[in-house]
Amino acid sequence: MSTPKILILGAGYGGVSTAVGLQNKLNHNEADITLVSKHDYHYLTTWLHEPAAGTMPAHRAKIYLDEIIDQKKVNVVKGTVQLINSADQTVALEDGSVLSYDYLIVGLGSDPETFGIEGLKENAFSIRSINSVYKIKEHIDYMFASFKNDPDRLDYLTFVIGGAGFTGIEFLGELVNRVPELCREFDVDPSLVQIYSIEAAPSALPGFDTDLVEYAMNMLESKGIQFKINTPIKQCTADGVILATGEEIKSKTVVWTGGVRGSSVVEKSGFEVMRGRVKVDEYMRAPGHDNVFIIGDCALIFNDEGRPYPPTAQISIQEAENVVRNLKAFIRGEKLTLVPFVPALQGTLASLGKGEGMGIVMNKKKMFGLSAAIMKKGGDARYLMKIGGLGLVLKKIRL
Ligand code: FAD
Ligand code: NAD
């Protein structure tokens, strides 16, 4: 029998956890494993709000694949996936090459969800990759420099963050910490800087524990963030945003953190999707495709009450572990009834700037302040330990 070909798309939380899991669990030559990703590095999407604001160098959120992948066991291909052709079990890359598979794992992450809001795609930034956050950080610095050369232009010092979900709140926590540093560097009066958080729902972090939401909002407000809650953004222009109330906020920096949808590649490839995500079966397989596993932000899974789980790194990693376990059994021909995926949620923790955070652990204990921030770093350290050992933890984690 020929060696089965396993193709993993995307070196994010899901893809890397699958590749590292398979390299650890399978023997040499048991499978021909290939990992394809846009870059030759894995990036920690969960850290990107920090380099976006300029409170962490972007290179710290990057891990070169040759540091964590044993290339004797896993071939790494740097390439951009264009289309999955599940009928003939191939994947086309943008450079024209075609890769074939017996088993496919799709971990291509997400795209920003703009809900068709006019002008957002063209005029707003979004926090989605290392390259996107380089651009945001450089732009923010440039706005301060531009103001110094044109001091009537207060729109240069006005920052609009659209959507107060977890990404928006975490970015606000970093941005508000960076502003004093920028004001000092560019000799700008801090009272001229305006940061708006615009949220469509009746609360920031909709659906999250109210004590924790209040804590986060009070903390951010005390540092100068202006919240506009229950106020959807209706349009984004080159000059700012127009809200559903008709109010216009003039700003040269709009960062859209209003939600995500699954990678457009999945929909383009003909899989049935809801907001770009495939409603997978209990083994993370696309309906009708027993050899195609969809994980991470491209997958849609539901809890017992029929509500979708929010796409998170935590769930992506667990899904990958489940796929690794089932694939190993397939490949070894072990008589295993497949093990269904059941998320084991550890809680939700959000950072609110250096040394500040809040959240719930073990699904009931609320945490605030420094202890929450340390707990969050502990979770990051566990992940880094799993993919790269202690060396990687020591290289990346700063308290
Ligand atoms: P990703 O980790 O996004 O990886 C996708 C990979 O696919 C990337 O390497 C990308 O380059 C590659 N790729 C994409 N398109 C292509 C293509 N066409 N061809 C080739 N390669 C491609 N979740 C938590 O659980 N805890 C947190 O604290 C947390 N914090 C977050 C903070 C921020 C600022 C953000 C934006 C998200 C956060 N999340 C958090 C959510 C979490 O980051 C995502 O749910 C998680 O990254 C999804 O993992 P993934 O493997 O599906 O995709
Ligand atoms: P999200 O969908 O969680 O939040 C988007 C927010 O934007 C919502 O509050 C929504 O009401 C708001 N919004 C939508 N349309 C709007 C409009 N027109 N005007 C103003 N506001 C609007 O998206 P996210 O924050 O990007 O998070 C994406 C996923 O990543 C989520 O599953 C989240 O749980 C996860 N995440 C987790 C963490 C963490 O655990 N610390 C951090 C970041 C992201």
Short mmCIF file of C-alpha atoms and ligand atoms in Angstrom, two decimals:
data_model
loop_
_atom_site.label_atom_id
_atom_site.label_comp_id
_atom_site.label_asym_id
_atom_site.label_seq_id
_atom_site.Cartn_x
_atom_site.Cartn_y
_atom_site.Cartn_z
CA MET A 1 0.00 0.00 0.00
CA SER A 2 1.35 3.49 -0.83
CA THR A 3 2.13 5.98 1.93
CA PRO A 4 -0.93 8.15 2.62
CA LYS A 5 -0.55 11.81 1.74
CA ILE A 6 -1.68 14.25 4.43
CA LEU A 7 -1.94 17.87 3.36
CA ILE A 8 -2.39 20.62 5.97
CA LEU A 9 -3.46 24.07 4.78
CA GLY A 10 -2.50 27.05 6.96
CA ALA A 11 0.18 27.33 9.65
CA GLY A 12 -2.03 28.93 12.28
CA TYR A 13 -3.09 27.52 15.65
CA GLY A 14 -5.00 24.67 14.01
CA GLY A 15 -2.52 23.85 11.23
CA VAL A 16 0.61 24.01 13.38
CA SER A 17 -0.98 21.98 16.18
CA THR A 18 -1.91 19.34 13.58
CA ALA A 19 1.56 19.29 12.01
CA VAL A 20 3.38 19.14 15.36
CA GLY A 21 0.92 16.52 16.66
CA LEU A 22 1.42 14.29 13.60
CA GLN A 23 5.22 14.66 13.66
CA ASN A 24 5.19 13.57 17.30
CA LYS A 25 2.65 10.76 16.99
CA LEU A 26 3.57 9.13 13.67
CA ASN A 27 6.76 7.30 12.85
CA HIS A 28 9.02 8.30 10.01
CA ASN A 29 7.57 7.17 6.62
CA GLU A 30 4.14 6.31 8.05
CA ALA A 31 2.67 9.24 6.14
CA ASP A 32 3.79 11.80 3.62
CA ILE A 33 2.89 15.03 5.46
CA THR A 34 2.93 18.50 3.89
CA LEU A 35 2.14 21.82 5.54
CA VAL A 36 1.36 24.71 3.17
CA SER A 37 1.16 28.28 4.37
CA LYS A 38 1.47 31.81 3.03
CA HIS A 39 4.55 32.51 5.13
CA ASP A 40 7.55 30.55 6.36
CA TYR A 41 6.51 31.42 9.90
CA HIS A 42 3.63 30.72 12.28
CA TYR A 43 2.23 33.82 13.91
CA LEU A 44 0.45 34.12 17.22
CA THR A 45 -2.79 35.70 16.05
CA THR A 46 -3.84 36.05 19.69
CA TRP A 47 -0.98 38.51 20.29
CA LEU A 48 -1.48 40.72 17.23
CA HIS A 49 -3.24 43.56 19.08
CA GLU A 50 0.09 44.33 20.76
CA PRO A 51 2.32 44.86 17.70
CA ALA A 52 -0.64 46.63 16.03
CA ALA A 53 -0.54 49.27 18.78
CA GLY A 54 3.27 49.21 18.89
CA THR A 55 3.53 47.85 22.43
CA MET A 56 5.36 44.70 21.28
CA PRO A 57 7.76 44.22 18.36
CA ALA A 58 5.99 42.24 15.63
CA HIS A 59 8.83 39.73 15.36
CA ARG A 60 7.98 38.43 18.84
CA ALA A 61 4.62 37.14 17.55
CA LYS A 62 6.42 35.27 14.74
CA ILE A 63 7.81 31.74 15.01
CA TYR A 64 9.74 30.46 12.00
CA LEU A 65 8.40 27.08 10.95
CA ASP A 66 11.88 25.54 10.91
CA GLU A 67 12.04 26.17 14.70
CA ILE A 68 9.02 23.95 15.39
CA ILE A 69 8.58 21.64 12.41
CA ASP A 70 10.84 18.65 11.89
CA GLN A 71 11.31 18.88 8.15
CA LYS A 72 12.46 15.28 7.98
CA LYS A 73 8.87 14.37 8.90
CA VAL A 74 6.83 17.27 7.51
CA ASN A 75 7.47 19.03 4.18
CA VAL A 76 6.88 22.75 4.48
CA VAL A 77 5.68 24.59 1.39
CA LYS A 78 5.51 28.37 1.37
CA GLY A 79 2.57 29.17 -0.87
CA THR A 80 -0.87 30.71 -1.05
CA VAL A 81 -3.79 28.35 -1.44
CA GLN A 82 -6.13 29.42 -4.21
CA LEU A 83 -8.63 26.58 -4.47
CA ILE A 84 -9.40 23.15 -3.04
CA ASN A 85 -10.66 20.68 -5.61
CA SER A 86 -12.20 17.97 -3.46
CA ALA A 87 -13.47 15.98 -6.48
CA ASP A 88 -9.94 15.12 -7.62
CA GLN A 89 -8.32 15.56 -4.18
CA THR A 90 -6.01 18.38 -5.15
CA VAL A 91 -5.18 21.88 -3.97
CA ALA A 92 -4.12 24.66 -6.34
CA LEU A 93 -1.63 27.28 -5.18
CA GLU A 94 -1.36 30.81 -6.54
CA ASP A 95 2.04 30.06 -8.13
CA GLY A 96 0.35 27.47 -10.38
CA SER A 97 1.52 24.36 -8.54
CA VAL A 98 -0.95 21.63 -7.61
CA LEU A 99 -0.67 19.37 -4.55
CA SER A 100 -2.59 16.13 -4.14
CA TYR A 101 -3.84 14.53 -0.93
CA ASP A 102 -5.46 11.49 0.59
CA TYR A 103 -6.37 13.41 3.74
CA LEU A 104 -6.80 17.18 3.86
CA ILE A 105 -6.82 19.42 6.94
CA VAL A 106 -8.06 22.94 6.28
CA GLY A 107 -6.86 25.53 8.81
CA LEU A 108 -6.84 28.72 6.74
CA GLY A 109 -8.21 30.96 9.51
CA SER A 110 -10.49 33.91 8.94
CA ASP A 111 -11.14 37.04 6.93
CA PRO A 112 -12.65 40.22 8.38
CA GLU A 113 -16.48 40.23 8.33
CA THR A 114 -17.57 43.60 7.00
CA PHE A 115 -21.33 42.87 6.75
CA GLY A 116 -21.35 44.77 3.46
CA ILE A 117 -20.79 48.08 5.29
CA GLU A 118 -19.97 50.65 2.63
CA GLY A 119 -16.33 51.72 2.46
CA LEU A 120 -15.01 49.45 5.24
CA LYS A 121 -12.93 47.18 3.01
CA GLU A 122 -11.37 50.15 1.26
CA ASN A 123 -10.79 52.51 4.19
CA ALA A 124 -10.39 50.55 7.42
CA PHE A 125 -7.46 48.59 8.81
CA SER A 126 -7.92 45.16 10.35
CA ILE A 127 -5.83 43.09 12.75
CA ARG A 128 -5.32 39.81 10.94
CA SER A 129 -1.67 39.01 10.17
CA ILE A 130 1.86 40.18 10.88
CA ASN A 131 1.85 42.27 7.70
CA SER A 132 -1.45 43.93 8.62
CA VAL A 133 -0.17 44.95 12.04
CA TYR A 134 3.10 46.35 10.69
CA LYS A 135 0.90 48.65 8.63
CA ILE A 136 -1.31 49.72 11.54
CA LYS A 137 1.64 50.48 13.82
CA GLU A 138 3.49 52.47 11.14
CA HIS A 139 0.30 54.35 10.25
CA ILE A 140 -0.34 55.37 13.88
CA ASP A 141 3.21 56.73 14.20
CA TYR A 142 2.82 58.53 10.88
CA MET A 143 -0.41 60.19 12.10
CA PHE A 144 1.44 61.74 15.04
CA ALA A 145 4.22 62.95 12.72
CA SER A 146 1.62 64.33 10.26
CA PHE A 147 -0.14 66.26 13.01
CA LYS A 148 3.11 67.93 14.02
CA ASN A 149 3.40 69.19 10.44
CA ASP A 150 -0.26 70.22 10.20
CA PRO A 151 -1.52 71.08 13.70
CA ASP A 152 -5.06 72.01 12.56
CA ARG A 153 -5.74 68.44 11.52
CA LEU A 154 -7.25 66.87 14.66
CA ASP A 155 -8.48 63.96 12.51
CA TYR A 156 -4.85 62.77 12.51
CA LEU A 157 -5.09 62.32 16.28
CA THR A 158 -8.55 60.71 16.25
CA PHE A 159 -8.68 56.91 16.31
CA VAL A 160 -11.86 54.90 15.73
CA ILE A 161 -12.05 51.24 16.72
CA GLY A 162 -15.15 49.66 15.15
CA GLY A 163 -16.58 46.78 17.22
CA ALA A 164 -16.03 46.26 20.95
CA GLY A 165 -15.70 42.49 20.92
CA PHE A 166 -12.59 40.86 22.39
CA THR A 167 -10.27 41.98 19.59
CA GLY A 168 -11.47 45.58 19.86
CA ILE A 169 -11.22 45.67 23.65
CA GLU A 170 -7.74 44.11 23.70
CA PHE A 171 -6.47 46.53 21.04
CA LEU A 172 -7.92 49.51 22.96
CA GLY A 173 -6.03 48.36 26.07
CA GLU A 174 -2.75 48.45 24.14
CA LEU A 175 -3.42 51.64 22.17
CA VAL A 176 -4.33 53.64 25.24
CA ASN A 177 -1.05 52.55 26.84
CA ARG A 178 0.97 53.51 23.76
CA VAL A 179 -0.51 57.01 23.38
CA PRO A 180 1.43 58.66 26.25
CA GLU A 181 4.66 57.32 24.76
CA LEU A 182 3.74 58.69 21.31
CA CYS A 183 2.74 62.06 22.81
CA ARG A 184 6.13 62.31 24.50
CA GLU A 185 8.01 61.23 21.40
CA PHE A 186 6.22 63.64 19.06
CA ASP A 187 5.64 66.37 21.65
CA VAL A 188 1.85 66.28 21.31
CA ASP A 189 -0.60 67.48 23.97
CA PRO A 190 -2.30 64.22 25.16
CA SER A 191 -5.65 66.00 25.58
CA LEU A 192 -5.85 66.35 21.78
CA VAL A 193 -5.86 62.57 21.19
CA GLN A 194 -9.34 61.02 20.91
CA ILE A 195 -9.93 57.27 20.87
CA TYR A 196 -13.47 56.05 20.15
CA SER A 197 -14.78 52.53 20.61
CA ILE A 198 -17.95 52.11 18.56
CA GLU A 199 -20.17 49.12 19.30
CA ALA A 200 -23.44 48.15 17.60
CA ALA A 201 -24.79 45.90 20.38
CA PRO A 202 -26.33 47.21 23.64
CA SER A 203 -23.10 46.35 25.46
CA ALA A 204 -19.39 45.97 24.79
CA LEU A 205 -18.36 42.28 24.71
CA PRO A 206 -21.98 41.22 24.05
CA GLY A 207 -23.03 38.12 25.96
CA PHE A 208 -20.05 38.18 28.34
CA ASP A 209 -20.36 38.39 32.13
CA THR A 210 -21.61 41.89 33.06
CA ASP A 211 -19.20 42.41 36.02
CA LEU A 212 -16.27 41.71 33.75
CA VAL A 213 -17.58 43.91 30.94
CA GLU A 214 -18.08 46.76 33.44
CA TYR A 215 -14.57 46.27 34.79
CA ALA A 216 -13.06 46.43 31.31
CA MET A 217 -15.08 49.46 30.25
CA ASN A 218 -14.41 51.39 33.48
CA MET A 219 -10.72 50.66 33.21
CA LEU A 220 -10.52 51.79 29.59
CA GLU A 221 -12.74 54.84 30.19
CA SER A 222 -10.54 55.92 33.09
CA LYS A 223 -7.63 55.98 30.63
CA GLY A 224 -9.55 58.12 28.15
CA ILE A 225 -11.38 55.77 25.78
CA GLN A 226 -14.77 57.12 24.66
CA PHE A 227 -17.36 54.38 24.16
CA LYS A 228 -20.35 54.75 21.86
CA ILE A 229 -22.47 51.72 22.60
CA ASN A 230 -25.64 50.66 20.73
CA THR A 231 -24.35 52.74 17.83
CA PRO A 232 -23.59 50.76 14.66
CA ILE A 233 -21.12 52.07 12.11
CA LYS A 234 -23.07 52.58 8.89
CA GLN A 235 -20.34 53.74 6.54
CA CYS A 236 -16.61 54.22 6.46
CA THR A 237 -15.01 56.82 4.23
CA ALA A 238 -11.49 58.11 3.64
CA ASP A 239 -12.34 60.83 6.19
CA GLY A 240 -13.76 58.72 9.02
CA VAL A 241 -16.98 56.92 9.94
CA ILE A 242 -20.67 57.70 9.73
CA LEU A 243 -22.76 56.15 12.50
CA ALA A 244 -26.36 54.91 12.28
CA THR A 245 -27.32 58.00 14.32
CA GLY A 246 -26.07 60.17 11.44
CA GLU A 247 -23.09 61.44 13.46
CA GLU A 248 -19.81 61.62 11.59
CA ILE A 249 -16.48 61.12 13.33
CA LYS A 250 -13.59 62.53 11.34
CA SER A 251 -10.60 60.24 11.61
CA LYS A 252 -7.71 59.13 9.45
CA THR A 253 -7.45 55.85 11.38
CA VAL A 254 -10.34 53.40 11.51
CA VAL A 255 -9.49 49.91 12.78
CA TRP A 256 -12.29 47.43 12.11
CA THR A 257 -12.65 44.78 14.80
CA GLY A 258 -16.29 44.02 14.05
CA GLY A 259 -15.96 40.26 13.61
CA VAL A 260 -14.60 37.51 11.39
CA ARG A 261 -15.78 34.95 8.83
CA GLY A 262 -14.05 31.80 7.60
CA SER A 263 -11.38 32.08 4.89
CA SER A 264 -12.89 32.93 1.49
CA VAL A 265 -10.92 30.02 -0.05
CA VAL A 266 -13.29 27.53 1.58
CA GLU A 267 -16.43 29.09 0.10
CA LYS A 268 -14.77 29.57 -3.30
CA SER A 269 -13.90 25.87 -3.27
CA GLY A 270 -17.58 24.95 -3.19
CA PHE A 271 -18.04 23.91 0.44
CA GLU A 272 -21.36 24.88 1.95
CA VAL A 273 -20.71 27.66 4.47
CA MET A 274 -22.36 29.98 6.97
CA ARG A 275 -20.34 33.21 7.33
CA GLY A 276 -17.51 31.39 5.56
CA ARG A 277 -17.49 28.52 8.07
CA VAL A 278 -18.31 24.89 7.30
CA LYS A 279 -20.76 23.13 9.61
CA VAL A 280 -18.58 20.08 10.23
CA ASP A 281 -19.61 16.68 11.54
CA GLU A 282 -18.64 15.47 15.02
CA TYR A 283 -15.23 14.37 13.69
CA MET A 284 -14.51 17.82 12.16
CA ARG A 285 -15.15 16.57 8.61
CA ALA A 286 -16.88 18.54 5.89
CA PRO A 287 -20.28 16.98 5.10
CA GLY A 288 -19.93 14.44 2.29
CA HIS A 289 -16.11 14.48 2.46
CA ASP A 290 -14.79 11.78 4.79
CA ASN A 291 -11.16 12.72 4.13
CA VAL A 292 -11.49 16.52 4.52
CA PHE A 293 -11.14 17.88 8.04
CA ILE A 294 -11.95 21.56 8.61
CA ILE A 295 -10.62 23.13 11.79
CA GLY A 296 -10.21 26.49 13.53
CA ASP A 297 -11.91 29.62 12.28
CA CYS A 298 -13.07 27.84 9.07
CA ALA A 299 -15.17 25.36 11.09
CA LEU A 300 -18.58 25.85 12.63
CA ILE A 301 -19.49 23.76 15.66
CA PHE A 302 -22.43 24.05 18.05
CA ASN A 303 -22.92 23.60 21.79
CA ASP A 304 -25.70 21.51 23.38
CA GLU A 305 -28.09 24.46 23.20
CA GLY A 306 -27.53 24.70 19.46
CA ARG A 307 -25.49 27.92 19.69
CA PRO A 308 -22.28 28.26 17.67
CA TYR A 309 -19.03 28.24 19.59
CA PRO A 310 -17.09 31.46 18.98
CA PRO A 311 -14.00 30.83 16.86
CA THR A 312 -10.99 30.85 19.18
CA ALA A 313 -7.40 29.62 19.28
CA GLN A 314 -8.32 27.48 22.26
CA ILE A 315 -10.90 25.54 20.25
CA SER A 316 -8.69 25.41 17.13
CA ILE A 317 -5.90 23.67 19.10
CA GLN A 318 -8.30 21.15 20.63
CA GLU A 319 -9.86 20.42 17.24
CA ALA A 320 -6.39 19.78 15.81
CA GLU A 321 -5.62 17.35 18.65
CA ASN A 322 -8.80 15.45 17.88
CA VAL A 323 -7.96 15.27 14.16
CA VAL A 324 -4.44 14.03 14.92
CA ARG A 325 -5.81 11.28 17.11
CA ASN A 326 -8.34 10.12 14.51
CA LEU A 327 -5.87 10.37 11.60
CA LYS A 328 -3.27 8.31 13.45
CA ALA A 329 -5.85 5.57 13.94
CA PHE A 330 -6.91 5.70 10.27
CA ILE A 331 -3.34 5.47 9.08
CA ARG A 332 -2.40 2.63 11.38
CA GLY A 333 -5.60 0.81 10.45
CA GLU A 334 -6.33 0.58 14.16
CA LYS A 335 -9.81 -0.67 14.87
CA LEU A 336 -11.02 2.50 16.42
CA THR A 337 -14.42 3.92 16.38
CA LEU A 338 -13.60 7.55 15.58
CA VAL A 339 -13.45 9.79 18.64
CA PRO A 340 -15.91 12.69 18.33
CA PHE A 341 -14.71 16.19 19.08
CA VAL A 342 -15.94 17.66 22.35
CA PRO A 343 -14.49 21.06 23.31
CA ALA A 344 -13.10 21.27 26.85
CA LEU A 345 -13.30 25.00 27.41
CA GLN A 346 -10.81 26.38 29.92
CA GLY A 347 -12.47 29.81 30.17
CA THR A 348 -11.93 33.17 28.49
CA LEU A 349 -9.30 35.71 29.44
CA ALA A 350 -8.72 39.07 27.81
CA SER A 351 -5.79 41.40 28.19
CA LEU A 352 -6.46 45.10 28.83
CA GLY A 353 -2.94 46.42 28.37
CA LYS A 354 0.28 45.64 30.20
CA GLY A 355 -0.34 43.85 33.49
CA GLU A 356 -4.13 44.23 33.17
CA GLY A 357 -6.78 41.75 32.20
CA MET A 358 -10.05 40.12 33.13
CA GLY A 359 -11.92 36.94 32.41
CA ILE A 360 -13.34 33.65 33.58
CA VAL A 361 -11.31 30.53 34.25
CA MET A 362 -12.57 26.98 34.70
CA ASN A 363 -15.83 28.43 33.42
CA LYS A 364 -16.82 29.98 36.75
CA LYS A 365 -14.02 31.80 38.56
CA LYS A 366 -13.81 35.48 37.64
CA MET A 367 -10.40 37.08 37.51
CA PHE A 368 -9.44 40.75 37.35
CA GLY A 369 -6.27 42.80 36.94
CA LEU A 370 -2.74 41.46 37.18
CA SER A 371 -3.77 37.92 38.16
CA ALA A 372 -5.88 37.65 35.00
CA ALA A 373 -3.00 38.97 32.88
CA ILE A 374 -0.59 36.43 34.42
CA MET A 375 -3.08 33.61 33.96
CA LYS A 376 -3.41 34.55 30.28
CA LYS A 377 0.38 34.44 29.84
CA GLY A 378 0.29 30.99 31.48
CA GLY A 379 -2.06 29.78 28.74
CA ASP A 380 0.24 31.22 26.06
CA ALA A 381 3.23 29.51 27.70
CA ARG A 382 1.44 26.14 27.69
CA TYR A 383 0.79 26.46 23.96
CA LEU A 384 4.39 27.47 23.19
CA MET A 385 5.66 24.59 25.33
CA LYS A 386 3.54 22.17 23.32
CA ILE A 387 4.73 23.33 19.92
CA GLY A 388 8.34 24.29 20.66
CA GLY A 389 9.37 23.25 24.17
CA LEU A 390 10.88 25.32 26.96
CA GLY A 391 13.32 27.14 24.66
CA LEU A 392 10.44 28.68 22.76
CA VAL A 393 8.63 29.65 25.97
CA LEU A 394 11.70 31.44 27.30
CA LYS A 395 12.28 33.16 23.98
CA LYS A 396 8.76 34.50 23.61
CA ILE A 397 7.13 35.05 27.01
CA ARG A 398 7.79 38.36 28.84
CA LEU A 399 6.03 39.09 32.10
P1 FAD B 1 -5.02 31.34 12.22
O1 FAD B 1 -4.32 31.15 13.51
O2 FAD B 1 -5.50 32.71 11.88
O3 FAD B 1 -4.06 30.82 11.06
C1 FAD B 1 -4.41 30.77 9.71
C2 FAD B 1 -3.13 30.48 8.93
O4 FAD B 1 -3.44 30.25 7.57
C3 FAD B 1 -2.13 31.65 8.94
O5 FAD B 1 -0.83 31.15 9.12
C4 FAD B 1 -2.28 32.26 7.55
O6 FAD B 1 -1.10 32.89 7.07
C5 FAD B 1 -2.59 31.02 6.73
N1 FAD B 1 -3.35 31.31 5.51
C6 FAD B 1 -4.47 32.04 5.39
N2 FAD B 1 -4.90 32.05 4.12
C7 FAD B 1 -4.03 31.29 3.41
C8 FAD B 1 -3.94 30.90 2.05
N3 FAD B 1 -4.85 31.28 1.15
N4 FAD B 1 -2.91 30.13 1.68
C9 FAD B 1 -1.98 29.71 2.57
N5 FAD B 1 -2.03 30.03 3.88
C10 FAD B 1 -3.03 30.81 4.29
N6 FAD B 1 -8.48 33.16 20.71
C11 FAD B 1 -8.28 32.63 21.93
O7 FAD B 1 -8.63 31.45 22.15
N7 FAD B 1 -7.70 33.33 22.94
C12 FAD B 1 -7.25 34.60 22.77
O8 FAD B 1 -6.73 35.21 23.70
C13 FAD B 1 -7.44 35.19 21.50
N8 FAD B 1 -6.98 36.45 21.27
C14 FAD B 1 -7.09 36.99 20.00
C15 FAD B 1 -6.55 38.26 19.79
C16 FAD B 1 -6.64 38.83 18.54
C17 FAD B 1 -6.05 40.20 18.31
C18 FAD B 1 -7.28 38.13 17.47
C19 FAD B 1 -7.37 38.76 16.09
C20 FAD B 1 -7.83 36.87 17.68
C21 FAD B 1 -7.72 36.29 18.95
N9 FAD B 1 -8.23 35.01 19.22
C22 FAD B 1 -8.07 34.45 20.46
C23 FAD B 1 -8.86 34.22 18.14
C24 FAD B 1 -7.79 33.29 17.53
O9 FAD B 1 -6.65 34.02 17.17
C25 FAD B 1 -8.31 32.54 16.31
O10 FAD B 1 -9.53 31.91 16.62
C26 FAD B 1 -7.26 31.50 15.87
O11 FAD B 1 -6.08 32.16 15.44
C27 FAD B 1 -7.81 30.61 14.77
O12 FAD B 1 -6.83 29.67 14.43
P2 FAD B 1 -6.74 29.12 12.93
O13 FAD B 1 -5.68 28.08 12.94
O14 FAD B 1 -8.09 28.77 12.44
O15 FAD B 1 -6.29 30.39 12.09
P1 NAD B 2 -16.59 39.49 17.59
O1 NAD B 2 -17.57 39.00 16.60
O2 NAD B 2 -16.40 38.72 18.84
O3 NAD B 2 -16.91 41.01 17.99
C1 NAD B 2 -17.24 41.96 17.02
C2 NAD B 2 -18.00 43.10 17.66
O4 NAD B 2 -18.28 44.07 16.66
C3 NAD B 2 -19.34 42.67 18.25
O5 NAD B 2 -19.44 43.16 19.55
C4 NAD B 2 -20.36 43.29 17.30
O6 NAD B 2 -21.57 43.64 17.95
C5 NAD B 2 -19.60 44.52 16.82
N1 NAD B 2 -20.10 45.05 15.55
C6 NAD B 2 -20.54 44.35 14.48
N2 NAD B 2 -20.97 45.20 13.51
C7 NAD B 2 -20.79 46.46 13.98
C8 NAD B 2 -21.03 47.75 13.45
N3 NAD B 2 -21.57 47.93 12.23
N4 NAD B 2 -20.71 48.83 14.19
C9 NAD B 2 -20.15 48.68 15.42
N5 NAD B 2 -19.92 47.48 15.98
C10 NAD B 2 -20.21 46.37 15.27
O7 NAD B 2 -15.19 39.61 16.79
P2 NAD B 2 -13.70 39.75 17.35
O8 NAD B 2 -13.64 40.60 18.55
O9 NAD B 2 -12.88 40.09 16.17
O10 NAD B 2 -13.35 38.27 17.78
C11 NAD B 2 -13.28 37.22 16.80
C12 NAD B 2 -13.17 35.88 17.52
O11 NAD B 2 -11.92 35.81 18.19
C13 NAD B 2 -14.24 35.72 18.58
O12 NAD B 2 -14.65 34.39 18.60
C14 NAD B 2 -13.53 36.05 19.88
O13 NAD B 2 -14.07 35.35 20.98
C15 NAD B 2 -12.12 35.59 19.58
N6 NAD B 2 -11.18 36.40 20.37
C16 NAD B 2 -10.92 35.97 21.63
C17 NAD B 2 -10.08 36.72 22.42
C18 NAD B 2 -9.79 36.24 23.83
O14 NAD B 2 -10.25 35.17 24.19
N7 NAD B 2 -9.04 37.00 24.61
C19 NAD B 2 -9.50 37.90 21.94
C20 NAD B 2 -9.81 38.31 20.64
C21 NAD B 2 -10.66 37.54 19.86
#
